[in-house]
Amino acid sequence: MINKYEPLKIEKKWQKYWEENKTYEVQNKVQGKENEYILIEFPYPSGIGLHMGHCRSYTAIDALARKERLCGKNVLFPFGTDAFGLEAERTAIKEHKLPQEIVARNIETFKTQVKGLGLSFDWSRTINSCDEDYYKWTQWQFIQFFKNGLAEKQETTVNWCPNCGVLANEEVEDGKCCQCHSETTQKSKAQWVLKMTKYGERLADDLVKTDYLEHIKQSQLNWIGKSEGIEVDFKIKQGGTFSIFTTCIETIYGITFMVLAPENKIVDKLKEKITNWEEVENYRKSAAKKSEFDRTEMNKDKSGCKLCGIQAINPVNGKEVDVYIGDFVLVGYGTGAVMAVPAHDQRDYEFADKFGIEKIQVIDGGDVSESAFSKQEYLSKNCKLMNSEEFTGTTVSDAKKAIADKLIKAGVARKKINFKMRDWIFSRQRYWGEPIPMINCPHCGWVPEKEENLPITLPHVDSYEPTKDGESPLSVIEEFVNCKCPVCGAKAKRETDTMPGWAGSSWYFLRYCDPHNSSELASKEALEAWLPVSIYNGGNEHTTRHLLYARFWVKVLYDLGIVPVDEPFNKRISQGLILGADGKKMSKSAGNGVDPRVMVDRYGADSLRVWMSFIGEYSESAGWSEDGLKACNKLLTRIWNLQDLISDNKETKELNYILNQTIKKVESDIDSNKFNTAISAIMILVNEIYRVGGLSREEYKTLLILIGSFAPHLSSEVFEIMNFGKFENASWPIYDESALILDEIELPVQINGKVRGIIKVPADANEEKVVSLAKQNTDISKYITESIVKVIFVPKKILNIIVK
RNA sequence: GCUGAUGUGGCGAAAUAGGCAGACGCAAGGGACUUAAAAUCCCUCGGGGCGAAAUCUCCGUGUCGGUUCAAGUCCGACCAUCAGCACCA
């Protein structure tokens, strides 16, 4: 009689064994093995520690990594922590401690908890974004961006909270500060930006090279917001010109006014000629007070102000129209000016209504008496133009081309591609981030720190809370600020802004390839060995921005010859949330949280791992239930207890078919991230083994390998008990295709589309044979009361007999 | 508003390429073992109808239509939920 299944005991034993034997440490090259890079997003090590969400993705992706290893791949499956950023700083401020202390403590507990799940990470490659020898390279890369004209200091607007100072976009919720809830406003400030817009085109177009989920690609495209159109010059009657960008050049004959962004510099140039300047100034002031949120909130009333005394001239017909400023026009997009065609654009329509401006319909086929006949509607309808001189009667698509050609020929327009995406504001006026390694010299301007002086480390300080004047807390530390210009040696000031939380996470996957390299961020050989990442798993919340930043970062490094690929990730997947038993998101306040450690102590890590895989479709959210966990514990106990049913002289072939079928199913399911059905296939196999009443050693070994990706402790232990050798040295079983071919199959038979019976037929039976077998079956033949008019036979699937 | 996804028993969910809807599991009910409980094992389990029975019959995958011998799956319209984007010219 075998011992009882005691998960807690065996799990500790094997975790210790894996750690001591460095079982999952991996070399960059192994003779005769193909490399594969499997990546999970490195977590922020919060003080609360591991939560269920981590367990779900870590254990599922670990199952994939373990399976790939047994399939003979050399697998890189690393782990690290992303401890820079706002969250750590806030926790530190709350606890009145230094972020450095908090982070060190949290990382340790986090790692211990992760190890308790028996994950097959290569612990020798662990990195942490706030370690000096890591962020040294983040800083080094910033300098490369700068040297190549991709980083520059720009005057930009920042979110400003009267209490907390400068806020990151993610700290502003509905126009309010997420901490003190006061109204935020916009303030102008010189900030470092990375010129991501230069890569807009490639970031959009190169998505075809990737295998991301459709909605992930879509939101990348959405964020990039590429739109192709025409930029057209408009003369101002009173002198000067300005340009507008439009994607609907076909509506140009419908222009009845123009709108400029309030901040547009042209307005200043026209000051002399504007007869209501005071009114204009007042409007500009009130617009400046509004936050970005107020400005971009949809469905609010259009506001604006006429520039009295100013007319613009439509280049197609010389028509003079009034010019307005209005805050629905954004200075940062396009040219900060629009042509207004109220009949065919809803915003222009509302604006025209408010100011009593006429509307000219130029696209036929819609009604403009209530609202605009906009491009979303007319583009799909093959409409024709009206009121458009020589273009009247041509179709929209022809007119688009013809009008553009005419204007381009006349030299007043050109094709243009615009992006919604802005450059990446890279400065934070915060303490807990990588210092930006730049120095401002009175003679040389902005110059990078000498590379041999990196890293520029964060000074340990007493106070690091955000300052009230909006400058970085580092700015008040004299020893940090004062320095010498690396070029001319003059007294100079160091940049005191730090990098955003996204910085370290934009390249950490490169560092994993060569984490201890002290002379470069990673060697070319190491990067070539592993990149691109074959599968990358991470949370849904920050997928869009993180992927965009990381892709941009890698493209820059690729152009500089540092990285061998221009797309870092082949495939991106996301796990669904684990919800509380009440179906709501697990949270402290809802009191529905479940601590994974408690569950591990109660049932063992293997049971939790299996349950996290079985709980549901991987990408969908799933509700927690302890009963489900119990069921998985039961499965493992049943597998353990099979030790009693081994019989070596067992000659039966009864399990042959189902065993091979299960191997095939589990293999393909893990490959396609259908972990839940992989587990159910194993359950079916185990049920069948119990029904048959015994199995051979070899069959048991196969079962243990299949479940071993999910329950590695159990399989390791039973391998040892059964003298199967070391589990990590096992090979993934190869299913026997011929065993899956049955001589005889069960075929459903329908009469008039209704299943009336199931008959056993030879697998290769033809239609004639099958029909005659069906007719011999009295359960079926009793329905054939009239003459057969049609027979549909799909081999191995169905027989449908139509009678009439 | 736009884009994308989802909608199947009491519950979590399956269903390869249009071919037996509800695999697998939970909960529930019944039984075996036990002094008893736990554990374990076995049986039943979408809904209605006829009935002694089911291997009978009708209905059933958000709603309404369509294509097809055959639709959870394809097409059209709609409803609901979730996510991302949101005055982007």
Coordinates of N, CA and C (backbone and C1' of nucleotides) in Angstrom, one line a residue, chain A residues 215 218 222-223 227 245-247 295-296 300 302 328-330 333 338 347 420 615 617 627 631 634 638 676 680 683-684 687 750 756 758 783 792 794 798 800 802, chain B residues 1-6 12-17 19-21 23-27 39-42 55-59 68-70 83-89:
Chain A
H215 N -7.8 42.2 -31.0 CA -8.1 43.4 -30.3 C -6.9 44.2 -29.8
Q218 N -5.7 46.1 -32.8 CA -6.7 47.1 -33.1 C -6.4 48.3 -32.1
N222 N -5.4 52.1 -33.0 CA -6.3 53.1 -32.4 C -5.4 54.2 -31.8
W223 N -4.5 53.8 -31.0 CA -3.6 54.7 -30.3 C -2.8 55.5 -31.2
S227 N -3.9 58.7 -40.0 CA -4.9 59.0 -41.0 C -4.3 59.7 -42.1
F245 N -5.5 70.5 -42.3 CA -5.4 69.1 -42.7 C -6.8 68.5 -42.8
T246 N -7.1 67.8 -43.9 CA -8.4 67.2 -44.0 C -8.3 65.8 -44.6
T247 N -9.2 64.9 -44.2 CA -9.3 63.6 -44.8 C -10.5 63.6 -45.8
R295 N -11.3 69.8 -22.3 CA -11.2 70.2 -23.7 C -11.7 69.0 -24.6
T296 N -11.4 67.8 -24.2 CA -11.6 66.7 -25.1 C -12.9 65.9 -24.8
K300 N -20.1 68.0 -25.4 CA -20.3 69.2 -24.7 C -20.6 70.3 -25.7
K302 N -20.3 73.2 -28.2 CA -19.2 73.8 -28.9 C -19.1 75.3 -28.4
F328 N -12.5 73.2 -29.7 CA -12.6 71.8 -30.2 C -11.5 71.5 -31.2
V329 N -10.9 72.5 -31.6 CA -9.7 72.3 -32.5 C -8.5 72.2 -31.6
L330 N -7.7 71.1 -31.8 CA -6.6 70.9 -30.9 C -5.3 71.4 -31.6
Y333 N -2.7 68.6 -32.9 CA -3.0 67.6 -34.0 C -3.1 68.3 -35.3
V338 N -8.8 73.9 -38.9 CA -9.6 73.0 -39.7 C -10.5 73.8 -40.7
R347 N -19.3 68.1 -35.8 CA -18.8 69.2 -34.9 C -19.0 70.5 -35.6
K420 N -2.5 60.5 -34.4 CA -3.0 61.0 -33.1 C -2.0 60.9 -32.0
I615 N -9.8 26.5 -14.6 CA -10.9 27.4 -14.2 C -11.7 28.0 -15.3
E617 N -11.6 29.5 -19.8 CA -10.9 30.0 -21.0 C -9.8 31.0 -20.5
D627 N -14.4 25.1 -4.2 CA -14.8 23.8 -4.6 C -14.1 23.3 -5.9
A631 N -11.7 20.0 -6.4 CA -11.9 19.0 -7.4 C -10.5 18.7 -8.1
K634 N -8.6 16.5 -5.9 CA -9.1 15.2 -6.0 C -8.4 14.5 -7.3
R638 N -6.2 11.1 -7.2 CA -6.5 10.0 -8.0 C -5.3 9.5 -8.8
N676 N -7.5 24.8 -20.0 CA -8.7 24.2 -19.4 C -9.1 22.9 -20.0
S680 N -9.1 18.9 -18.8 CA -10.3 18.0 -18.9 C -9.9 16.7 -19.6
M683 N -8.4 14.5 -17.2 CA -9.5 13.9 -16.3 C -10.2 12.7 -17.0
I684 N -10.4 12.9 -18.3 CA -11.1 11.8 -19.0 C -10.2 10.6 -19.0
N687 N -10.3 9.0 -15.6 CA -11.6 8.2 -15.4 C -11.6 6.9 -16.2
Q750 N -29.0 10.4 -39.5 CA -30.1 11.3 -39.5 C -31.1 10.9 -40.6
R756 N -31.5 9.7 -35.6 CA -32.4 8.6 -35.3 C -31.7 7.4 -34.8
I758 N -27.4 5.6 -33.9 CA -25.9 5.6 -34.2 C -25.5 4.2 -34.6
Y783 N -38.0 4.7 -39.6 CA -38.3 6.1 -40.0 C -38.3 6.3 -41.5
I792 N -27.1 12.2 -47.9 CA -25.8 13.0 -47.7 C -24.9 12.2 -46.8
V794 N -21.1 12.2 -45.2 CA -19.8 12.8 -44.9 C -19.0 11.8 -44.2
I798 N -21.2 11.9 -40.6 CA -22.6 11.8 -40.6 C -23.2 11.2 -41.8
N800 N -27.0 11.4 -43.6 CA -28.3 12.0 -43.5 C -29.2 11.5 -44.7
I802 N -32.7 11.8 -46.7 CA -33.9 12.6 -46.9 C -35.0 11.7 -47.5
Chain B
rG1 P -24.5 55.6 -29.3 O5' -23.4 55.9 -30.3 C5' -23.6 56.7 -31.5 C4' -22.3 57.3 -31.9 C3' -21.3 56.2 -32.4 O3' -21.4 55.9 -33.7 C1' -20.3 57.8 -30.9
rC2 P -21.3 54.3 -34.2 O5' -19.7 54.2 -34.2 C5' -19.0 54.9 -35.2 C4' -17.5 54.7 -34.9 C3' -17.1 53.3 -34.8 O3' -16.9 52.7 -36.0 C1' -16.2 54.5 -33.0
rU3 P -17.2 51.1 -36.2 O5' -16.0 50.4 -35.5 C5' -14.6 50.6 -36.0 C4' -13.7 50.0 -35.0 C3' -13.9 48.6 -34.6 O3' -13.5 47.7 -35.6 C1' -13.4 49.8 -32.6
rG4 P -14.4 46.3 -35.7 O5' -13.9 45.5 -34.4 C5' -12.6 45.0 -34.3 C4' -12.3 44.5 -32.9 C3' -13.2 43.4 -32.4 O3' -12.8 42.2 -33.0 C1' -13.0 45.0 -30.7
rA5 P -14.0 41.0 -33.1 O5' -14.2 40.6 -31.6 C5' -13.2 39.8 -30.9 C4' -13.6 39.8 -29.5 C3' -14.8 39.0 -29.1 O3' -14.5 37.6 -29.1 C1' -14.9 41.0 -27.9
rU6 P -15.7 36.5 -29.5 O5' -16.7 36.6 -28.3 C5' -16.2 36.0 -27.0 C4' -17.1 36.4 -25.9 C3' -18.6 35.9 -26.1 O3' -18.6 34.5 -25.7 C1' -18.7 38.2 -25.5
rG12 P -21.8 30.7 -14.6 O5' -20.4 29.9 -14.6 C5' -19.4 30.3 -13.7 C4' -18.2 29.5 -13.9 C3' -17.7 29.3 -15.3 O3' -17.0 30.5 -15.8 C1' -17.6 27.2 -14.2
rA13 P -17.1 30.9 -17.3 O5' -17.5 29.6 -18.1 C5' -16.8 29.2 -19.3 C4' -16.4 27.8 -19.1 C3' -16.3 27.1 -20.5 O3' -14.9 27.2 -20.9 C1' -17.7 25.8 -19.1
rA14 P -14.6 27.2 -22.4 O5' -14.6 25.7 -22.6 C5' -15.3 25.2 -23.7 C4' -15.1 23.7 -23.8 C3' -15.2 23.3 -25.2 O3' -13.9 23.2 -25.8 C1' -16.8 22.2 -23.9
rA15 P -13.7 23.9 -27.2 O5' -14.7 23.2 -28.2 C5' -14.5 21.8 -28.4 C4' -15.7 21.3 -29.2 C3' -16.1 22.1 -30.4 O3' -15.3 21.7 -31.5 C1' -18.0 21.6 -29.1
rU16 P -15.1 22.7 -32.7 O5' -13.6 22.3 -33.2 C5' -12.5 23.2 -32.9 C4' -11.5 23.0 -34.0 C3' -12.1 23.0 -35.4 O3' -11.1 23.6 -36.3 C1' -11.0 21.0 -35.1
rA17 P -11.5 25.0 -36.8 O5' -12.1 24.6 -38.3 C5' -12.7 25.6 -39.1 C4' -13.4 24.9 -40.2 C3' -14.6 24.1 -39.7 O3' -15.7 24.5 -40.6 C1' -13.2 22.8 -41.2
rG19 P -19.2 21.2 -38.0 O5' -20.2 20.0 -37.8 C5' -21.5 20.2 -37.3 C4' -22.3 18.9 -37.2 C3' -21.5 17.7 -36.8 O3' -22.3 16.8 -36.1 C1' -22.3 17.4 -39.0
rC20 P -22.5 17.0 -34.5 O5' -23.5 15.7 -34.3 C5' -24.8 15.8 -34.7 C4' -25.7 15.1 -33.7 C3' -25.6 15.8 -32.3 O3' -26.9 15.7 -31.7 C1' -25.0 13.5 -32.1
rA21 P -27.9 17.0 -31.8 O5' -27.1 18.0 -31.0 C5' -27.0 17.9 -29.6 C4' -25.7 18.5 -29.1 C3' -25.5 18.4 -27.6 O3' -24.7 17.3 -27.4 C1' -25.4 20.7 -28.3
rA23 P -22.1 16.9 -20.7 O5' -20.8 16.1 -20.9 C5' -20.6 15.2 -22.0 C4' -19.2 15.3 -22.5 C3' -18.1 15.2 -21.4 O3' -17.8 13.9 -21.0 C1' -17.6 16.9 -23.0
rC24 P -17.9 13.5 -19.5 O5' -16.8 14.5 -18.9 C5' -15.4 14.3 -19.0 C4' -14.6 15.5 -18.4 C3' -15.1 15.8 -17.0 O3' -14.5 15.0 -16.0 C1' -14.9 17.8 -18.2
rG25 P -15.3 14.6 -14.7 O5' -15.4 16.0 -14.0 C5' -14.3 16.5 -13.3 C4' -14.6 17.9 -12.9 C3' -15.7 18.1 -11.8 O3' -15.3 17.7 -10.5 C1' -15.9 19.8 -13.5
rC26 P -16.3 17.3 -9.5 O5' -17.0 18.7 -9.1 C5' -16.3 19.7 -8.4 C4' -17.1 21.0 -8.3 C3' -18.4 20.8 -7.5 O3' -18.1 20.8 -6.1 C1' -18.9 22.0 -9.4
rA27 P -18.9 19.9 -5.1 O5' -20.4 20.6 -5.2 C5' -20.6 21.9 -4.6 C4' -22.0 22.3 -5.0 C3' -23.1 21.4 -4.6 O3' -23.5 21.6 -3.2 C1' -23.4 22.1 -6.8
rA39 P -15.5 14.7 2.3 O5' -14.5 13.5 2.0 C5' -13.1 13.9 2.0 C4' -12.3 12.6 1.9 C3' -12.6 11.8 0.6 O3' -11.9 12.2 -0.5 C1' -12.6 10.4 2.5
rU40 P -12.6 12.2 -2.0 O5' -12.7 10.6 -2.2 C5' -11.5 9.8 -2.4 C4' -11.9 8.4 -2.4 C3' -12.9 8.0 -3.5 O3' -12.3 7.8 -4.8 C1' -13.5 7.0 -1.4
rC41 P -13.1 8.3 -6.1 O5' -14.1 7.1 -6.3 C5' -13.5 5.8 -6.5 C4' -14.6 4.8 -6.4 C3' -15.9 5.0 -7.2 O3' -15.7 4.7 -8.6 C1' -16.5 4.5 -5.1
rC42 P -16.4 5.5 -9.7 O5' -17.9 4.9 -9.7 C5' -18.1 3.5 -10.0 C4' -19.6 3.2 -9.7 C3' -20.6 4.1 -10.4 O3' -20.8 3.8 -11.7 C1' -21.2 3.8 -8.1
rU55 P -32.9 5.9 -22.7 O5' -32.4 5.5 -24.2 C5' -32.6 6.4 -25.3 C4' -33.2 5.7 -26.4 C3' -34.7 5.4 -26.3 O3' -35.3 5.5 -27.7 C1' -33.7 3.4 -26.7
rC56 P -35.6 6.9 -28.3 O5' -37.2 7.0 -28.2 C5' -38.0 6.0 -28.8 C4' -39.4 6.5 -28.7 C3' -39.6 8.0 -29.1 O3' -39.6 8.2 -30.5 C1' -40.8 7.6 -27.1
rU57 P -38.9 9.4 -31.1 O5' -39.9 10.6 -30.7 C5' -41.2 10.6 -31.2 C4' -42.0 11.8 -30.5 C3' -41.3 13.1 -30.6 O3' -41.6 13.8 -31.8 C1' -41.9 12.7 -28.3
rC58 P -40.5 14.7 -32.4 O5' -40.8 16.1 -31.7 C5' -42.0 16.8 -31.9 C4' -42.2 17.8 -30.9 C3' -41.1 18.9 -30.8 O3' -41.2 19.9 -31.7 C1' -41.7 18.1 -28.6
rC59 P -39.9 20.6 -32.2 O5' -39.5 21.5 -31.0 C5' -40.3 22.6 -30.6 C4' -39.8 23.2 -29.3 C3' -38.4 23.7 -29.3 O3' -38.3 24.9 -29.9 C1' -38.8 22.5 -27.3
rU68 P -31.0 27.7 -49.7 O5' -30.2 26.6 -48.9 C5' -28.8 26.2 -49.3 C4' -28.3 25.2 -48.3 C3' -29.1 24.0 -48.0 O3' -29.0 23.0 -49.0 C1' -28.3 24.9 -46.0
rC69 P -30.3 22.2 -49.5 O5' -30.5 21.2 -48.3 C5' -31.8 20.5 -48.2 C4' -31.7 19.5 -47.1 C3' -31.2 20.0 -45.8 O3' -32.3 20.6 -45.0 C1' -30.0 18.1 -46.3
rA70 P -32.1 21.9 -44.3 O5' -31.0 21.5 -43.2 C5' -31.4 20.7 -42.1 C4' -30.2 20.3 -41.3 C3' -29.4 21.6 -40.7 O3' -30.1 22.0 -39.5 C1' -27.9 20.0 -41.6
rA83 P -15.5 47.3 -18.2 O5' -14.4 47.1 -19.3 C5' -13.3 46.3 -19.2 C4' -12.5 46.2 -20.4 C3' -12.0 47.6 -21.0 O3' -10.9 48.0 -20.3 C1' -12.9 46.3 -22.7
rG84 P -10.7 49.6 -20.2 O5' -10.1 50.0 -21.6 C5' -8.8 49.5 -22.0 C4' -8.7 49.8 -23.5 C3' -8.8 51.3 -23.9 O3' -7.6 52.0 -23.6 C1' -10.1 50.0 -25.4
rC85 P -7.8 53.6 -23.3 O5' -8.3 54.2 -24.6 C5' -7.4 54.3 -25.8 C4' -8.1 54.8 -26.9 C3' -8.8 56.2 -26.8 O3' -7.8 57.2 -26.9 C1' -10.3 54.7 -27.8
rA86 P -8.1 58.5 -25.9 O5' -9.4 59.1 -26.5 C5' -9.5 59.8 -27.7 C4' -10.9 59.9 -28.1 C3' -11.7 61.0 -27.6 O3' -11.4 62.2 -28.2 C1' -13.0 59.1 -27.7
rC87 P -11.9 63.6 -27.7 O5' -12.4 64.2 -29.0 C5' -13.4 63.5 -29.8 C4' -14.0 64.5 -30.8 C3' -12.9 65.2 -31.6 O3' -13.3 65.2 -33.0 C1' -14.3 66.8 -30.6
rC88 P -13.1 63.9 -33.9 O5' -11.5 64.0 -34.2 C5' -11.0 64.9 -35.1 C4' -9.7 64.5 -35.6 C3' -9.6 63.0 -35.9 O3' -8.7 62.8 -37.0 C1' -8.1 63.5 -34.2
rA89 P -9.2 62.2 -38.3 O5' -10.1 63.3 -38.9 C5' -9.6 64.1 -39.9 C4' -10.4 65.4 -40.0 C3' -9.8 66.5 -40.8 O3' -10.0 66.3 -42.2 C1' -10.5 67.4 -38.8

